[in-house]
Amino acid sequence: MPKNENPGLRSKVLIVGCGFGGLEAARALAHAPVDITLVDRANHHLFQPLLYQVATAGLSAPAIAAPVRFLFRKQPNVTSLLGEVGAIDAAQKQARLIDGSALPYDHLIVAAGATHSYFGHDEWSAHAPGLKTLEDAFEIRRRLLLAFESAEKESDPARREAWLTFVVIGGGPTGVEMAGTMAEIARHTLPGEFRHIDPARARIVLVEGSPRVLQAMPESLSASAQHQLERLGVEVHVNARVTGIDAEGLDVDPAGDAPAYRIAARCIVWAAGVAASPLGRQLAEATGTQVDRAGRVVVLPDLSLPGHPEISVIGDLAAAQSHAPGREPRPVPGVSPAAKQMGRTAAGNIERRLRGEATQAFRYRDYGNLATIGRNSAVVDLATPVGPVRFSGVSAWLFWLFAHIYFLIGFRNRLVVLFDWASAYWSAQRYARVVAGIKPARSP
Amino acid sequence: MPKNENPGLRSKVLIVGCGFGGLEAARALAHAPVDITLVDRANHHLFQPLLYQVATAGLSAPAIAAPVRFLFRKQPNVTSLLGEVGAIDAAQKQARLIDGSALPYDHLIVAAGATHSYFGHDEWSAHAPGLKTLEDAFEIRRRLLLAFESAEKESDPARREAWLTFVVIGGGPTGVEMAGTMAEIARHTLPGEFRHIDPARARIVLVEGSPRVLQAMPESLSASAQHQLERLGVEVHVNARVTGIDAEGLDVDPAGDAPAYRIAARCIVWAAGVAASPLGRQLAEATGTQVDRAGRVVVLPDLSLPGHPEISVIGDLAAAQSHAPGREPRPVPGVSPAAKQMGRTAAGNIERRLRGEATQAFRYRDYGNLATIGRNSAVVDLATPVGPVRFSGVSAWLFWLFAHIYFLIGFRNRLVVLFDWASAYWSAQRYARVVAGIKPARSP
């Protein structure tokens, strides 16, 4: 197939970011008469819902990451580029990369996603890494595994206990998954391997500021999730606000009259807040658009920007509304199905504009919500035409498992992940307990 | 089983390093009345013969690395410890860790291995990383994959060509494997994925100072290996001494009257020289032992040190001789079967000393030599009771494949590696083409 029949005549589509939204937009334009450039900071698309498995040594990185250019090797209208966009020049219709080069566009889709936010306490990031990239996952895996190693060598009981205390801040899906899996590792994977400590006695604490975990779920499922966590051996602290984090632990302020307390812990994971990519704010300034409190760009119903029909913002970077006929517009949640749907709508609107048709408003189809907690534990809240279907426990866990494997990118990875999980399930072992480049402490 | 019936009465065995030698020694002492401490800088045993597959994105790190303490979870007389030994205090019978702590011993086995050597040109290491650890493999993978990304973005033809020139220095087994696999990636994996370059036109150069590759092999197999490399598209430069390496390429001085030349290349891999761990020199000084030119400790026939029967040195750190009855002693090569055999001899000698028996001299059983080159290409030189058996090509490649999978640690990993290879073979794809934490270049 010729790459490009009429290079001068075809529209240039630039897609910034190859998460779920950007990937889906590029795929949806496979047969459109456009030349697509897909630019991302990483060389891979990451299946983020399973990133916590890399952080907890259950999966290797390649099992959940596929090279972007491999994914588009058979779509000749896509050029994949490794690079970081620093700014959008809406007047010149080009994106400026931080290496100094520029990418011109006729149509732009910005899908740069979100990063973690420490609510103004960036100094906490050194002590409580978040989980967004593979590098983050490796850092958490390193801290998690080396904490047990340090505990094995520590002779002071209080210090040993701090090495054996693991705290996850934030009771959303990622926090619940992390805490549940940490408990599994401590109770099922490591026992028998140490001679001076009992890993099963490790303390796993989940700290959540609101009154319940999994706030996006109905209350009954939140309660079920908390119960399942506690059964796995996780201490769940709700209504507990974190007021300080340092190298030795964290300070917690409970709601009401309860006194503030401190948890001595050497491995702390941040799963509490996300903020939109800084590119959103720059884009908003360049186009006179609003951003919301989380830094997301407030888009029009068709996901484009006021006065800039050629620019769409999608995924976690967009503050979008769902427009269903005969219903009030509703905010779109920051979940991967929403990002994918926005990608398809933005791509379709580019095709409509090329054909001289009117664009369509975005409508989010909510198929429900699910979260896993650990071995045999999950909660599922499905939206079906006959109303919600809710269940938890083993059946929910199996549902979660197959849903995630089904949506994994690429046949190869699905098989690998299924195989890794099956073997992890039967052996309670975790495959990827490997830390590269350990720098042992030197005496002062 | 109680861990320790008579703690005060059992001998303390300290093993430094969990490569092939240290691992085998600890396993051989499973039923000995000793308490073993196994200390290593890494938390994993690495199956080094397949490390080049991690560097070339064919395997994920966990596929060839198993946690040390997992390997010994069912051997209660082993305590595994993460730490780096800085020095041996032979008078006090203890090893000093660089974190300031000390480990006492009654019997010591030092199996600290080797690192790469730049023959006095340590400044080359920044431009031509070697391949010894997982971290090394990740660094080479990063450079290899990002070179193609940079070439895709480069508009200057000379600079683009430098990005597409890959040089491996050293024609031993690792160098041959690296060069062959790089050629495979360029010719079979990447074509079709780029829009501005043709990866199949990448130049792969193998530079070897001596007259032939695979010097440990018979000449006929060296010739076959070179032929197979050239068929895969590798330029083989023999009799070519490297005189300089910098960020933009390397300088080569051929033997005889041929003029020196330069190769402009941005991805250079060092597979030329190894040197013993610095711990060898310290140990030799502390015990009044000799080291050879490569820094290896010259051991007695039973692998112990003169005047220190309680200390054995094994593996790549030992300059050992093989003592077969009725034959002249012969130097032992630095290969993994030799390290494992030394581990068993050193362990057996500890048991003999505990029983008051005389120690045994080490005898190396050479089962032969094999090296892979690429898809369907390898050379095998087997030592059999009826004389050497030599073959190359597809049959050698299959032999190599199954031999390596057989010797992989742990049932789980064998299956994973076999599965990864089968799928890589049929699809020409490479599974682990993932680079974490890319820092895109900024404009100056």
JSON list of N, CA and C in Angstrom, two decimals, chain B residues 19 31 71 75 106 122 135 161 225 240 255 272 296 353 378 385 395 436:
[
{"chain": "B", "resi": 19, "resn": "GLY", "atom": "N", "xyz": [26.44, -16.20, 42.26]},
{"chain": "B", "resi": 19, "resn": "GLY", "atom": "CA", "xyz": [26.45, -16.59, 40.85]},
{"chain": "B", "resi": 19, "resn": "GLY", "atom": "C", "xyz": [26.38, -18.11, 40.78]},
{"chain": "B", "resi": 31, "resn": "HIS", "atom": "N", "xyz": [22.71, -30.71, 53.22]},
{"chain": "B", "resi": 31, "resn": "HIS", "atom": "CA", "xyz": [22.56, -31.68, 54.29]},
{"chain": "B", "resi": 31, "resn": "HIS", "atom": "C", "xyz": [23.78, -31.72, 55.21]},
{"chain": "B", "resi": 71, "resn": "LEU", "atom": "N", "xyz": [15.05, -19.18, 46.06]},
{"chain": "B", "resi": 71, "resn": "LEU", "atom": "CA", "xyz": [15.74, -20.42, 45.68]},
{"chain": "B", "resi": 71, "resn": "LEU", "atom": "C", "xyz": [16.09, -21.27, 46.90]},
{"chain": "B", "resi": 75, "resn": "GLN", "atom": "N", "xyz": [15.64, -24.65, 52.07]},
{"chain": "B", "resi": 75, "resn": "GLN", "atom": "CA", "xyz": [16.91, -25.15, 52.61]},
{"chain": "B", "resi": 75, "resn": "GLN", "atom": "C", "xyz": [17.19, -24.37, 53.90]},
{"chain": "B", "resi": 106, "resn": "ASP", "atom": "N", "xyz": [33.57, -19.71, 59.95]},
{"chain": "B", "resi": 106, "resn": "ASP", "atom": "CA", "xyz": [34.56, -20.76, 60.19]},
{"chain": "B", "resi": 106, "resn": "ASP", "atom": "C", "xyz": [35.15, -21.22, 58.86]},
{"chain": "B", "resi": 122, "resn": "ASP", "atom": "N", "xyz": [39.18, 3.31, 31.51]},
{"chain": "B", "resi": 122, "resn": "ASP", "atom": "CA", "xyz": [37.87, 3.34, 32.16]},
{"chain": "B", "resi": 122, "resn": "ASP", "atom": "C", "xyz": [36.97, 4.42, 31.58]},
{"chain": "B", "resi": 135, "resn": "GLU", "atom": "N", "xyz": [21.21, -4.28, 35.29]},
{"chain": "B", "resi": 135, "resn": "GLU", "atom": "CA", "xyz": [21.25, -2.85, 35.01]},
{"chain": "B", "resi": 135, "resn": "GLU", "atom": "C", "xyz": [22.02, -2.59, 33.71]},
{"chain": "B", "resi": 161, "resn": "GLU", "atom": "N", "xyz": [23.18, 8.04, 9.82]},
{"chain": "B", "resi": 161, "resn": "GLU", "atom": "CA", "xyz": [23.94, 6.82, 9.63]},
{"chain": "B", "resi": 161, "resn": "GLU", "atom": "C", "xyz": [24.67, 6.41, 10.91]},
{"chain": "B", "resi": 225, "resn": "ALA", "atom": "N", "xyz": [31.27, -19.70, 12.49]},
{"chain": "B", "resi": 225, "resn": "ALA", "atom": "CA", "xyz": [30.58, -18.62, 13.21]},
{"chain": "B", "resi": 225, "resn": "ALA", "atom": "C", "xyz": [30.68, -17.32, 12.42]},
{"chain": "B", "resi": 240, "resn": "ALA", "atom": "N", "xyz": [41.55, -6.43, 14.57]},
{"chain": "B", "resi": 240, "resn": "ALA", "atom": "CA", "xyz": [41.24, -5.00, 14.63]},
{"chain": "B", "resi": 240, "resn": "ALA", "atom": "C", "xyz": [41.24, -4.55, 16.09]},
{"chain": "B", "resi": 255, "resn": "ALA", "atom": "N", "xyz": [45.67, -4.83, 12.26]},
{"chain": "B", "resi": 255, "resn": "ALA", "atom": "CA", "xyz": [47.00, -5.40, 12.30]},
{"chain": "B", "resi": 255, "resn": "ALA", "atom": "C", "xyz": [47.69, -5.14, 10.96]},
{"chain": "B", "resi": 272, "resn": "ALA", "atom": "N", "xyz": [34.60, -7.12, 25.47]},
{"chain": "B", "resi": 272, "resn": "ALA", "atom": "CA", "xyz": [35.98, -7.50, 25.17]},
{"chain": "B", "resi": 272, "resn": "ALA", "atom": "C", "xyz": [36.75, -8.07, 26.34]},
{"chain": "B", "resi": 296, "resn": "ARG", "atom": "N", "xyz": [42.92, -12.44, 39.29]},
{"chain": "B", "resi": 296, "resn": "ARG", "atom": "CA", "xyz": [42.32, -13.64, 39.89]},
{"chain": "B", "resi": 296, "resn": "ARG", "atom": "C", "xyz": [43.25, -14.22, 40.95]},
{"chain": "B", "resi": 353, "resn": "ARG", "atom": "N", "xyz": [36.75, -31.63, 55.64]},
{"chain": "B", "resi": 353, "resn": "ARG", "atom": "CA", "xyz": [37.50, -31.08, 56.78]},
{"chain": "B", "resi": 353, "resn": "ARG", "atom": "C", "xyz": [36.71, -31.27, 58.08]},
{"chain": "B", "resi": 378, "resn": "ALA", "atom": "N", "xyz": [24.25, -21.32, 15.29]},
{"chain": "B", "resi": 378, "resn": "ALA", "atom": "CA", "xyz": [25.06, -21.56, 16.48]},
{"chain": "B", "resi": 378, "resn": "ALA", "atom": "C", "xyz": [26.21, -22.47, 16.10]},
{"chain": "B", "resi": 385, "resn": "PRO", "atom": "N", "xyz": [33.39, -38.96, 25.31]},
{"chain": "B", "resi": 385, "resn": "PRO", "atom": "CA", "xyz": [34.40, -40.00, 25.56]},
{"chain": "B", "resi": 385, "resn": "PRO", "atom": "C", "xyz": [35.06, -40.51, 24.27]},
{"chain": "B", "resi": 395, "resn": "SER", "atom": "N", "xyz": [20.93, -27.29, 13.65]},
{"chain": "B", "resi": 395, "resn": "SER", "atom": "CA", "xyz": [20.98, -28.33, 14.68]},
{"chain": "B", "resi": 395, "resn": "SER", "atom": "C", "xyz": [21.74, -27.82, 15.91]},
{"chain": "B", "resi": 436, "resn": "ALA", "atom": "N", "xyz": [12.00, 2.07, 30.21]},
{"chain": "B", "resi": 436, "resn": "ALA", "atom": "CA", "xyz": [11.36, 2.85, 31.28]},
{"chain": "B", "resi": 436, "resn": "ALA", "atom": "C", "xyz": [12.13, 4.14, 31.51]}
]
